[in-house]
mmCIF file of C-alpha atoms in Angstrom:
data_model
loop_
_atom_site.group_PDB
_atom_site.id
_atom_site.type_symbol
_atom_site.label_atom_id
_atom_site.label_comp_id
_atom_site.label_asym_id
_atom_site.label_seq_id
_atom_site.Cartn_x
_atom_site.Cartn_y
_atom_site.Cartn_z
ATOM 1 C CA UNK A 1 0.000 0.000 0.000
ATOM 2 C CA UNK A 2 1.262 3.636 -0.848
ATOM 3 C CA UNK A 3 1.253 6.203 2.040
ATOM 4 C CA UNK A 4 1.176 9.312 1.314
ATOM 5 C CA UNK A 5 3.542 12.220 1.900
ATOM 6 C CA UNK A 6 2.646 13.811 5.221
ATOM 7 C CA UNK A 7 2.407 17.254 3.456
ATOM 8 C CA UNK A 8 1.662 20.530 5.749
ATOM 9 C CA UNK A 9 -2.269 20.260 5.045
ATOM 10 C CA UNK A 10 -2.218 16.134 6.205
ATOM 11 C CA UNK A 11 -0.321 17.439 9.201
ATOM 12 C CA UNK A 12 -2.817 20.212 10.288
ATOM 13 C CA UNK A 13 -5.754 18.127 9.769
ATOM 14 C CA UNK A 14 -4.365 15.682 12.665
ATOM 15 C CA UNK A 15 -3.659 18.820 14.577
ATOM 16 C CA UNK A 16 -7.247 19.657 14.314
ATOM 17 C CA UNK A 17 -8.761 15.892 14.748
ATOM 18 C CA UNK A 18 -6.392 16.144 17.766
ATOM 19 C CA UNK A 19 -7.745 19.098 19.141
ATOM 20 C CA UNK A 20 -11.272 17.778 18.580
ATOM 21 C CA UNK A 21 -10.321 14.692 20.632
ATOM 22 C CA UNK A 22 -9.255 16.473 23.652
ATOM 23 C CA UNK A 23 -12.203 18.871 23.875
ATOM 24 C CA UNK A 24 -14.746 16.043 23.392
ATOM 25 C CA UNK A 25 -15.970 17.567 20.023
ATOM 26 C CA UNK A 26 -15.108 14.188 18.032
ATOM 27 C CA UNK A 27 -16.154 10.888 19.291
ATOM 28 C CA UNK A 28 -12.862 8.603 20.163
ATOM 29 C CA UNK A 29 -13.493 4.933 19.869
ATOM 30 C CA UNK A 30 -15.038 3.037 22.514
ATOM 31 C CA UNK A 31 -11.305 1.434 23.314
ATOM 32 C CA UNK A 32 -10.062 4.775 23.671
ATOM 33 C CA UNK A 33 -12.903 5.924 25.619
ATOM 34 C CA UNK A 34 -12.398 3.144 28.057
ATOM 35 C CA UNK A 35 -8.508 3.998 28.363
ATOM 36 C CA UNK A 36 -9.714 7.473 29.166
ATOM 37 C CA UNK A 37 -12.212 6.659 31.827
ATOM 38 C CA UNK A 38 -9.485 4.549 33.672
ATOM 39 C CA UNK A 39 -6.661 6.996 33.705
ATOM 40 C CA UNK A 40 -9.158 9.854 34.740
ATOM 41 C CA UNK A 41 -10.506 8.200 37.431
ATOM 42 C CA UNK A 42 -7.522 6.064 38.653
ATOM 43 C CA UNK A 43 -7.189 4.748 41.443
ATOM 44 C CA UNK A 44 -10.479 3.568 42.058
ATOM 45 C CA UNK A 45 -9.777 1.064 44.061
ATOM 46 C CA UNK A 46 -7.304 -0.267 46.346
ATOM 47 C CA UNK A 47 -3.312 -0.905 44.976
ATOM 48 C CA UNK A 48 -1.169 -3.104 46.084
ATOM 49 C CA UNK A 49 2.643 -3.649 46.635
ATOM 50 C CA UNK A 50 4.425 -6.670 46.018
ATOM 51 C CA UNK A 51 7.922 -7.270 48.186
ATOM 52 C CA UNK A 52 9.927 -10.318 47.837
ATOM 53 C CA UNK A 53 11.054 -10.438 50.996
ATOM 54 C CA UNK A 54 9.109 -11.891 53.973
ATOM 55 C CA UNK A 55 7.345 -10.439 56.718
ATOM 56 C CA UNK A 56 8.494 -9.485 60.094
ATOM 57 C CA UNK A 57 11.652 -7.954 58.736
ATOM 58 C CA UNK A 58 13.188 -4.528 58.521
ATOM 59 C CA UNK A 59 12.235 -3.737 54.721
ATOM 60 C CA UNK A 60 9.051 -4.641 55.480
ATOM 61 C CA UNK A 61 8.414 -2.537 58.163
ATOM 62 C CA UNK A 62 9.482 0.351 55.987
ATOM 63 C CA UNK A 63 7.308 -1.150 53.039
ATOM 64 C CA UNK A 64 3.810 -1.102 55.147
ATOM 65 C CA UNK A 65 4.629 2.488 56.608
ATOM 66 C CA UNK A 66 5.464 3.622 53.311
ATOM 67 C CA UNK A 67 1.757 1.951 51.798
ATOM 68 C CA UNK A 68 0.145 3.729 54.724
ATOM 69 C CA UNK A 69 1.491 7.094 53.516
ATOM 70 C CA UNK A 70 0.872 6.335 50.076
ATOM 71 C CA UNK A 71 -2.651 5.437 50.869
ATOM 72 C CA UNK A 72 -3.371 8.932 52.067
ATOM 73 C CA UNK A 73 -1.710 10.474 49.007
ATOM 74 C CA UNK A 74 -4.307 8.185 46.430
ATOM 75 C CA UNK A 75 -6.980 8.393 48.685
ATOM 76 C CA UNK A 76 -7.414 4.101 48.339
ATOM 77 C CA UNK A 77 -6.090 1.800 50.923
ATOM 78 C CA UNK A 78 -2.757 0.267 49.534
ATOM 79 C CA UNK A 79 -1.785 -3.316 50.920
ATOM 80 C CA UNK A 80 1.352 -5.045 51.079
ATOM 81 C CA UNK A 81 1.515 -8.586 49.101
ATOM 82 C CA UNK A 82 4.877 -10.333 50.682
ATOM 83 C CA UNK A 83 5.692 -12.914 47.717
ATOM 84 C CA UNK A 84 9.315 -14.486 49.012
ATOM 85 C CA UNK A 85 11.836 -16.899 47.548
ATOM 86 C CA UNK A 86 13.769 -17.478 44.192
ATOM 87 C CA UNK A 87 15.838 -14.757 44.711
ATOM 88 C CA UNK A 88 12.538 -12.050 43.389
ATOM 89 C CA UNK A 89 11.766 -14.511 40.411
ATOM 90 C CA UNK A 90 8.867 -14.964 42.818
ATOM 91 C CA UNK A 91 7.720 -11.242 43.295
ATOM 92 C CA UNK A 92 9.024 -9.974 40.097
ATOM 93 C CA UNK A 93 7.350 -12.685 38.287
ATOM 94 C CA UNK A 94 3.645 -11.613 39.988
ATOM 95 C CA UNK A 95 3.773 -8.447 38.926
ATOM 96 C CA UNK A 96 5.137 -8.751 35.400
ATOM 97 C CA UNK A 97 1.608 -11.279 34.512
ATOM 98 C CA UNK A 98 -0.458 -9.022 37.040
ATOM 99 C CA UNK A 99 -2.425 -5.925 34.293
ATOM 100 C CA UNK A 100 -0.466 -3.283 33.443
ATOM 101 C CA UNK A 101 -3.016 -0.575 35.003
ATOM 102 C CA UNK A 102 -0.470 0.947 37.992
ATOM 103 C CA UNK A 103 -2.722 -1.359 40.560
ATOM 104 C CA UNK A 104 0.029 -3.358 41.187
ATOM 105 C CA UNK A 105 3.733 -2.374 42.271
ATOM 106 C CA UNK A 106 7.071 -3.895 42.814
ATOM 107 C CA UNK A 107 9.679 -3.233 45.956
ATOM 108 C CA UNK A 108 12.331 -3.680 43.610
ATOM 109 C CA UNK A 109 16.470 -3.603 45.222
ATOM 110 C CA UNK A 110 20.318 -4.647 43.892
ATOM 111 C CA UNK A 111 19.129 -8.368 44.685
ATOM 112 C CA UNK A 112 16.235 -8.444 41.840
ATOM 113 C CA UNK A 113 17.663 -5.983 39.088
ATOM 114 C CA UNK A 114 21.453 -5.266 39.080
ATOM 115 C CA UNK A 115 22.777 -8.589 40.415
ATOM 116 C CA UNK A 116 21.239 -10.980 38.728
ATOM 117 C CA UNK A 117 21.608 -8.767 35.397
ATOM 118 C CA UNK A 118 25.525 -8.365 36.138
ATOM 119 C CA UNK A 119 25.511 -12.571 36.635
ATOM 120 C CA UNK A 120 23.737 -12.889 33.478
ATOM 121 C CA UNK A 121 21.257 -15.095 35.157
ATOM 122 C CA UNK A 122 18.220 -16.113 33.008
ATOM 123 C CA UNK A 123 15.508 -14.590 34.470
ATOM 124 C CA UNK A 124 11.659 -14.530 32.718
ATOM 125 C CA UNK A 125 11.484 -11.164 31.958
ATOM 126 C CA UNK A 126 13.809 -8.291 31.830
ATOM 127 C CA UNK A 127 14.669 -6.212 35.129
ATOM 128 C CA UNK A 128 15.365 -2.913 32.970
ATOM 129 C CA UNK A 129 12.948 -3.267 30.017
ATOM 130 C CA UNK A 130 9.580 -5.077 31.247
ATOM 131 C CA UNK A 131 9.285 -2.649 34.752
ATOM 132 C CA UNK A 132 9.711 1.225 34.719
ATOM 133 C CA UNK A 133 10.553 2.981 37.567
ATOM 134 C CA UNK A 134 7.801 5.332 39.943
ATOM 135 C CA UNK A 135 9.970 6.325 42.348
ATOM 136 C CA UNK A 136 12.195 5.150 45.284
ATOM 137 C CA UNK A 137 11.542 4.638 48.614
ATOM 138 C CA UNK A 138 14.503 3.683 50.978
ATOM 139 C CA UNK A 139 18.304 3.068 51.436
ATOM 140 C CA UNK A 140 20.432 2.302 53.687
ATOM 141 C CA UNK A 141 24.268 2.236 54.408
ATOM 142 C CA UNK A 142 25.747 -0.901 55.954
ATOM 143 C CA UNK A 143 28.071 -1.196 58.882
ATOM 144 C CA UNK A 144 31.642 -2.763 58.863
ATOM 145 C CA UNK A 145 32.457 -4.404 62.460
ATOM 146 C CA UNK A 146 34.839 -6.272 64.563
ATOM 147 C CA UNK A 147 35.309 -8.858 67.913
ATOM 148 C CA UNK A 148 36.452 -6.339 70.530
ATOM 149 C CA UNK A 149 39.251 -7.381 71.044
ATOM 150 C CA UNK A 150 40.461 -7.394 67.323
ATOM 151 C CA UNK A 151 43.882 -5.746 66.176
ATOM 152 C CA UNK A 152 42.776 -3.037 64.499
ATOM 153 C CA UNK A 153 40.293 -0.336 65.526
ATOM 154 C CA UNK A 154 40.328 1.354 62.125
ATOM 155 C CA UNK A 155 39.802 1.209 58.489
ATOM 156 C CA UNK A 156 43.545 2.391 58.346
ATOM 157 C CA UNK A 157 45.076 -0.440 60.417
ATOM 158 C CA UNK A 158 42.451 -2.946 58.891
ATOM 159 C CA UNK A 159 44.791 -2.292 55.655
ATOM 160 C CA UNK A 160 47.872 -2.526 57.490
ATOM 161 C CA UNK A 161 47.326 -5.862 59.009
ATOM 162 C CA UNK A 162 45.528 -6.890 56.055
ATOM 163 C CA UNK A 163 49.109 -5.613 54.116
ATOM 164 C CA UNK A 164 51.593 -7.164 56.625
ATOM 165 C CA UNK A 165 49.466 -10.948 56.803
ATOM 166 C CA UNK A 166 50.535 -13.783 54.686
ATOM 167 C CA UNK A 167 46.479 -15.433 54.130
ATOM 168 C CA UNK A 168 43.422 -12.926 53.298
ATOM 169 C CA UNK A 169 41.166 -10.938 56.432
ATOM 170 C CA UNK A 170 38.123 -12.816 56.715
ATOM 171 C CA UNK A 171 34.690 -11.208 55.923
ATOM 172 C CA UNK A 172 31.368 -12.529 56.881
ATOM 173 C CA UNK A 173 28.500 -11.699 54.328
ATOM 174 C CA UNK A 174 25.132 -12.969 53.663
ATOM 175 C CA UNK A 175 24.399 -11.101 50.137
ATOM 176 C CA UNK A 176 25.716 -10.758 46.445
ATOM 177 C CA UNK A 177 25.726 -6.998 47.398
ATOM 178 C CA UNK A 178 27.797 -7.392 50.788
ATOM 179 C CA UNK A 179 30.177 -9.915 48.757
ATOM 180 C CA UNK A 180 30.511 -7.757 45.816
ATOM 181 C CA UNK A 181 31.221 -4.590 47.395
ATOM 182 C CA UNK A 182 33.537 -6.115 50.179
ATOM 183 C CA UNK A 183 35.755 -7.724 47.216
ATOM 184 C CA UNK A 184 35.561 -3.993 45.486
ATOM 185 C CA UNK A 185 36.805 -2.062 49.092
ATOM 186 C CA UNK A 186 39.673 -4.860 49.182
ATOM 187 C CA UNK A 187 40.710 -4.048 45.810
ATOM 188 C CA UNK A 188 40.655 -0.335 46.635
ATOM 189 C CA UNK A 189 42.503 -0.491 49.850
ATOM 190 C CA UNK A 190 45.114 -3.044 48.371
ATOM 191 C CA UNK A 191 44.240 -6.139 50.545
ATOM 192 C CA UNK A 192 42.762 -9.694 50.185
ATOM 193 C CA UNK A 193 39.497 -10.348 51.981
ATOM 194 C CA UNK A 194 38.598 -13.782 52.056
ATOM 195 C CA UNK A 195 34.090 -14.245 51.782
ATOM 196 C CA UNK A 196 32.578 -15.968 54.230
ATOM 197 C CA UNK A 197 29.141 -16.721 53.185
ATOM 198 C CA UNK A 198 26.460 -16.836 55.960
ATOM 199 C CA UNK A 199 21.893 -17.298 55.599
ATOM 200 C CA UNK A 200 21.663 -13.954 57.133
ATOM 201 C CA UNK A 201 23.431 -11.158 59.380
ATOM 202 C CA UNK A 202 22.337 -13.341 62.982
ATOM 203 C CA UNK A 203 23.903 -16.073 61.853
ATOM 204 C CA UNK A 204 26.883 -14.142 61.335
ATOM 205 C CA UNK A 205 27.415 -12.239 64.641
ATOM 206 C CA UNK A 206 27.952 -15.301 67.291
ATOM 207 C CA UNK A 207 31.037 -15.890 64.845
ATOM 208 C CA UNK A 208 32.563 -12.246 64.657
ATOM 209 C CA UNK A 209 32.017 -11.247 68.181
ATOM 210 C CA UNK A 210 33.679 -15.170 69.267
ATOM 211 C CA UNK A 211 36.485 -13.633 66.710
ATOM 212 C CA UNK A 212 35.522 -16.794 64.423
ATOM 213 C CA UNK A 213 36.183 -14.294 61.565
ATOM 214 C CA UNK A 214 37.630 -10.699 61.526
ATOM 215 C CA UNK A 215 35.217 -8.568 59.716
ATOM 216 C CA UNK A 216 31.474 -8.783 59.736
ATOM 217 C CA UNK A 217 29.938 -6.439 56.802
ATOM 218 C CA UNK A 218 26.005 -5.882 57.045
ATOM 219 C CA UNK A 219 23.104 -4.070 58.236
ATOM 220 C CA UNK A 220 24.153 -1.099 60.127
ATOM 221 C CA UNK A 221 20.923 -1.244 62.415
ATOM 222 C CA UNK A 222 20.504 -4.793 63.507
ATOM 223 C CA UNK A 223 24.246 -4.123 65.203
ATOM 224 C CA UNK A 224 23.137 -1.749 67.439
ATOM 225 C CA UNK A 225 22.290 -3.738 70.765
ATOM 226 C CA UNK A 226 25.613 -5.696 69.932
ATOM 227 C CA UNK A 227 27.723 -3.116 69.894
ATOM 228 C CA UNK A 228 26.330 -0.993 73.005
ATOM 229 C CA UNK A 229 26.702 -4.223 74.953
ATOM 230 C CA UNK A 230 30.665 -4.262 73.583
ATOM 231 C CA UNK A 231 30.244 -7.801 72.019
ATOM 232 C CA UNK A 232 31.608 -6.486 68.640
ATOM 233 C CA UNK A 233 32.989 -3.008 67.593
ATOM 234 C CA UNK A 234 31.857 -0.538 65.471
ATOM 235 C CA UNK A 235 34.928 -0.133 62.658
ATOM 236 C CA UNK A 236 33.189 2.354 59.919
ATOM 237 C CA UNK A 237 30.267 2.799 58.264
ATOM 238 C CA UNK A 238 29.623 2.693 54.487
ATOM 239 C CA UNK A 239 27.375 5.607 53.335
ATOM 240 C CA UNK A 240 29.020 9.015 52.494
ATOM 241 C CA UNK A 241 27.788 10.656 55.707
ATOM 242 C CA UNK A 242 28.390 9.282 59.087
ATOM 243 C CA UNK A 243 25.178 7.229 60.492
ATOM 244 C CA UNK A 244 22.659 9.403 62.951
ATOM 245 C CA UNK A 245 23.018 6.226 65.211
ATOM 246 C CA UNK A 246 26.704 6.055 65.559
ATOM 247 C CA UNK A 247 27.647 9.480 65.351
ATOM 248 C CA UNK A 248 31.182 8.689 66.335
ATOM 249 C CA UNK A 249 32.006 6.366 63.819
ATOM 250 C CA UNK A 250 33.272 7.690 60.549
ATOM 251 C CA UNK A 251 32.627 6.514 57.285
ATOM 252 C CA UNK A 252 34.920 4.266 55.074
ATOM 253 C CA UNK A 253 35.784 7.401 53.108
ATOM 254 C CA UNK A 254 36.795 9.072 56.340
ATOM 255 C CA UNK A 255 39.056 6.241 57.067
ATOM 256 C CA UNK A 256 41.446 6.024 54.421
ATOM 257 C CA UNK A 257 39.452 4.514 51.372
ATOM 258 C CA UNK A 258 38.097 8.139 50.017
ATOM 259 C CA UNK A 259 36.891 6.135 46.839
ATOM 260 C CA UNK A 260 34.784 3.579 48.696
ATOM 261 C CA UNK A 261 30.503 4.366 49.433
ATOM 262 C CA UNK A 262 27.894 1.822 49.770
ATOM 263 C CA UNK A 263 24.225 1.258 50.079
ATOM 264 C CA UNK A 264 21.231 -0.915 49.797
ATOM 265 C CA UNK A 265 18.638 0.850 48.046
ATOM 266 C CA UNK A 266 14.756 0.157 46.984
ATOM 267 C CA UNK A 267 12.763 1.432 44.278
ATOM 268 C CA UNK A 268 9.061 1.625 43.320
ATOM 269 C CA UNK A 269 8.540 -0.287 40.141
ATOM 270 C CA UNK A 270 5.570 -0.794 37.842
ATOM 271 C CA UNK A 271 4.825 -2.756 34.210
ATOM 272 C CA UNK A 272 6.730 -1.104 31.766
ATOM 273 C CA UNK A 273 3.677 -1.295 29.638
ATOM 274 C CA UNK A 274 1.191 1.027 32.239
ATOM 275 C CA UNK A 275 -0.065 4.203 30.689
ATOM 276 C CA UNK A 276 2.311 7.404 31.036
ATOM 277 C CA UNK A 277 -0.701 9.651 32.938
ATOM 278 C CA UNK A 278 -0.899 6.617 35.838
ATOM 279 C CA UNK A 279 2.362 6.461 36.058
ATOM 280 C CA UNK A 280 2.894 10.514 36.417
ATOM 281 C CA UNK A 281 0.562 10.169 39.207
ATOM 282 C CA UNK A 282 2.197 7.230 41.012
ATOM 283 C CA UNK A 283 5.020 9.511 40.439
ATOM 284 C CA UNK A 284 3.665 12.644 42.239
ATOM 285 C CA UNK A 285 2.472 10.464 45.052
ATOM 286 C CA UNK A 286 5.810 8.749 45.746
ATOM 287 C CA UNK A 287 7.375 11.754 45.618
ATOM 288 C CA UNK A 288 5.291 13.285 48.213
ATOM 289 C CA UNK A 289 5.448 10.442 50.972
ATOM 290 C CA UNK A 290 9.114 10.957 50.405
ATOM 291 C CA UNK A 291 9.342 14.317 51.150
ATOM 292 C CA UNK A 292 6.213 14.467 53.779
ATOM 293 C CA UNK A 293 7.049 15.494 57.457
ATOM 294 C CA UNK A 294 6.198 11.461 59.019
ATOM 295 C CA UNK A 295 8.115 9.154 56.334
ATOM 296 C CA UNK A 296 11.510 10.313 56.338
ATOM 297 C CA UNK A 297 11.024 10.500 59.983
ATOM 298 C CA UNK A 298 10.195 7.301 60.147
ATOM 299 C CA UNK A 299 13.343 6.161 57.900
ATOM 300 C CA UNK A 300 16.237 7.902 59.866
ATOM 301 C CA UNK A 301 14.255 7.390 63.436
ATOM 302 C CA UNK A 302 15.186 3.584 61.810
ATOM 303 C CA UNK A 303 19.140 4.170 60.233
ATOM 304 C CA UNK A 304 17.633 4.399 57.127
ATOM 305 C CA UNK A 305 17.428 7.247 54.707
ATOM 306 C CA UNK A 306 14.593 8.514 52.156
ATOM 307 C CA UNK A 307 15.761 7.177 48.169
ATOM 308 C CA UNK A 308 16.314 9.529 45.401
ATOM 309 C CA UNK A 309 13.498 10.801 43.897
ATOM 310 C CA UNK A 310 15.298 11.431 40.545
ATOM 311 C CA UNK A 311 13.986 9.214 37.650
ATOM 312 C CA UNK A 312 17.280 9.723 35.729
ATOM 313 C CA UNK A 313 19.542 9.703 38.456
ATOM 314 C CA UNK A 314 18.502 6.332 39.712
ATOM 315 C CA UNK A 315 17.779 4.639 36.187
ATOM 316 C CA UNK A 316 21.768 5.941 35.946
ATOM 317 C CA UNK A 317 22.855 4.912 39.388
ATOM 318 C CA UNK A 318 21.401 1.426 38.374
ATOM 319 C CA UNK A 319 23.029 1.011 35.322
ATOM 320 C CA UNK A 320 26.303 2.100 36.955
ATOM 321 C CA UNK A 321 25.495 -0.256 39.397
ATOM 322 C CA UNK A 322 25.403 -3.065 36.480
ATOM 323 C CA UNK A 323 28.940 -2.005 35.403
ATOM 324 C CA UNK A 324 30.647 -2.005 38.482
ATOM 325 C CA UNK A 325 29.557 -5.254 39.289
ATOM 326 C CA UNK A 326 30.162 -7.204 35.972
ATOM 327 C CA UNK A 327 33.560 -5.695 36.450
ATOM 328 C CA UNK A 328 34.346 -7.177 40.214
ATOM 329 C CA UNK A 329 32.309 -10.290 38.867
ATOM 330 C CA UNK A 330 34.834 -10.615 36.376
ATOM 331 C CA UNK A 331 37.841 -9.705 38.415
ATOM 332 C CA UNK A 332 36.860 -12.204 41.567
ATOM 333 C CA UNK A 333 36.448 -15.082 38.766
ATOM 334 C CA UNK A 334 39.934 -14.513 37.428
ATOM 335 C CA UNK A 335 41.845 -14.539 40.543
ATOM 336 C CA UNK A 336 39.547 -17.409 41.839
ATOM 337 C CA UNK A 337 40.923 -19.411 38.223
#
């Protein structure tokens, strides 16, 4: 079939049908009437938010407070859906079949999109191209720790003992992200760390504070009661600013290893495929719990921190994320060879 040449004249009858659209002079079809109706009045009816991770835990705490806040915001209650296990297949999977009409959300973190993307893991759908982002919600920066009566009581003599020892520091972990990132602060500081892989962070601490292993690298505010009580020591904490709960411990950067920041982050997430004007108004929502008076509260009250609420920046600090960890994926496999 022959198209025609869009010629001025074709082009300013669409502008006109266009105009005649929007002010309800021409009849749209009864598809695009529908679409209409939905967007206008959306939400309707309750949403929902789907976390991989259990309940009872930390991130979902923050996940029902945050629903609560974003309930007020739509005006419809918004429920938390806790679909664990398969490392998010689980979760992700839910909301990539549930209808693309901003109903449903995803928690998304490091441990469903950038880590299994910088494996290469086959996964049935796409982390970056079948979910778009709405907005984030939390991170947090972790904690680096030590028995108390260990060697070193910095970051600076952690690298000199690390430096002068024949066999690798030891490191407990109990994530891709804590692994990862502890392999990338050896390499910057010029010393081996040897992984330890634990379950979880509890199943870690018995061992560090028995001086089982020399470093323990996790979540900076499940150490708290530990460390007040002097069963393990507080050696620096990851984020770029020092933590409002430890006020007197400095940061990694601080310490010697100016290069070196970390955090766990989470993200709102919808179907790629749901309609821009929902999706600006999940948008405006998010944003507003996120910069309300009771939610960031909430957050540092808890050693966590309110996420960006930069589309670009985050899409970009995700992709970086990507990079950087195909790189110390690739580096750890080498020397492991």
């Amino acid at each position: 079939m022959t198209h025609l040449p869009r010629t001025p004249r074709r082009r300013a009858w669409g502008a006109v049908i266009g105009l005649l659209l929007s002010a309800g002079l021409l009849a749209a079809t009864p598809a695009q009437a529908q679409a209409q109706s939905q967007i206008g009045t959306f939400p309707d009816r309750p949403l929902k938010i789907i976390l991989m991770f259990p309940a009872g835990n930390g991130l979902d705490t923050s996940t029902r407070n945050f629903a609560d806040a974003l309930g007020k915001e739509l005006g419809q209650p918004v429920v938390v859906d806790n679909r664990p296990g398969a490392n998010g297949v689980i979760a992700f999977s839910a909301v990539r079949l549930a209808p693309a009409d901003g109903y449903t959300l995803l928690v998304g973190s490091s441990s469903g999109i950038t880590i299994p993307v910088a494996y290469g893991k086959s996964l049935p759908y796409d982390p970056f191209k079948d979910f778009k982002l709405v907005g984030g919600m939390l991170r947090a920066p972790a904690i680096l720790t030590v028995p108390p009566d260990s060697k070193f009581t910095t970051i600076r003599q952690m690298i000199e003992v690390g430096k002068a020892k024949p066999e690798p520091l030891t490191i407990g972990t109990y994530s891709d992200g804590y692994y990862l990132t502890s392999q990338r602060l050896a390499n910057l500081a010029g010393i081996k760390l040897r992984n330890v892989p634990y379950k979880g962070y509890p199943a870690s601490l018995p061992d560090l504070a028995a001086g089982r292993i020399d470093i323990g690298y996790g979540d900076a505010t499940a150490t708290q009661e530990l460390i007040k009580s002097g069963k393990i020591r507080a050696l620096a904490v990851t984020g770029t600013t020092r933590h409002p709960n430890y006020p007197d411990v400095p940061t990694v950067a601080e310490s010697g290893v100016p290069d070196f920041s970390y955090y766990s982050w989470d993200v709102f997430l919808v179907r790629n495929e749901t309609p821009a004007p929902i999706t600006e108004k999940l948008m405006t929502a998010v944003k507003r719990v996120l910069h309300g008076p009771d939610y960031p509260a909430f957050l540092r009250a808890n050693g966590s921190e309110p996420m960006l609420d930069d589309m670009p920046a985050i899409q970009k600090m995700m992709t970086d994320e990507v990079t950087l960890y195909k790189s110390l994926i690739a580096s750890t496999s080498a020397e492991s060879r």
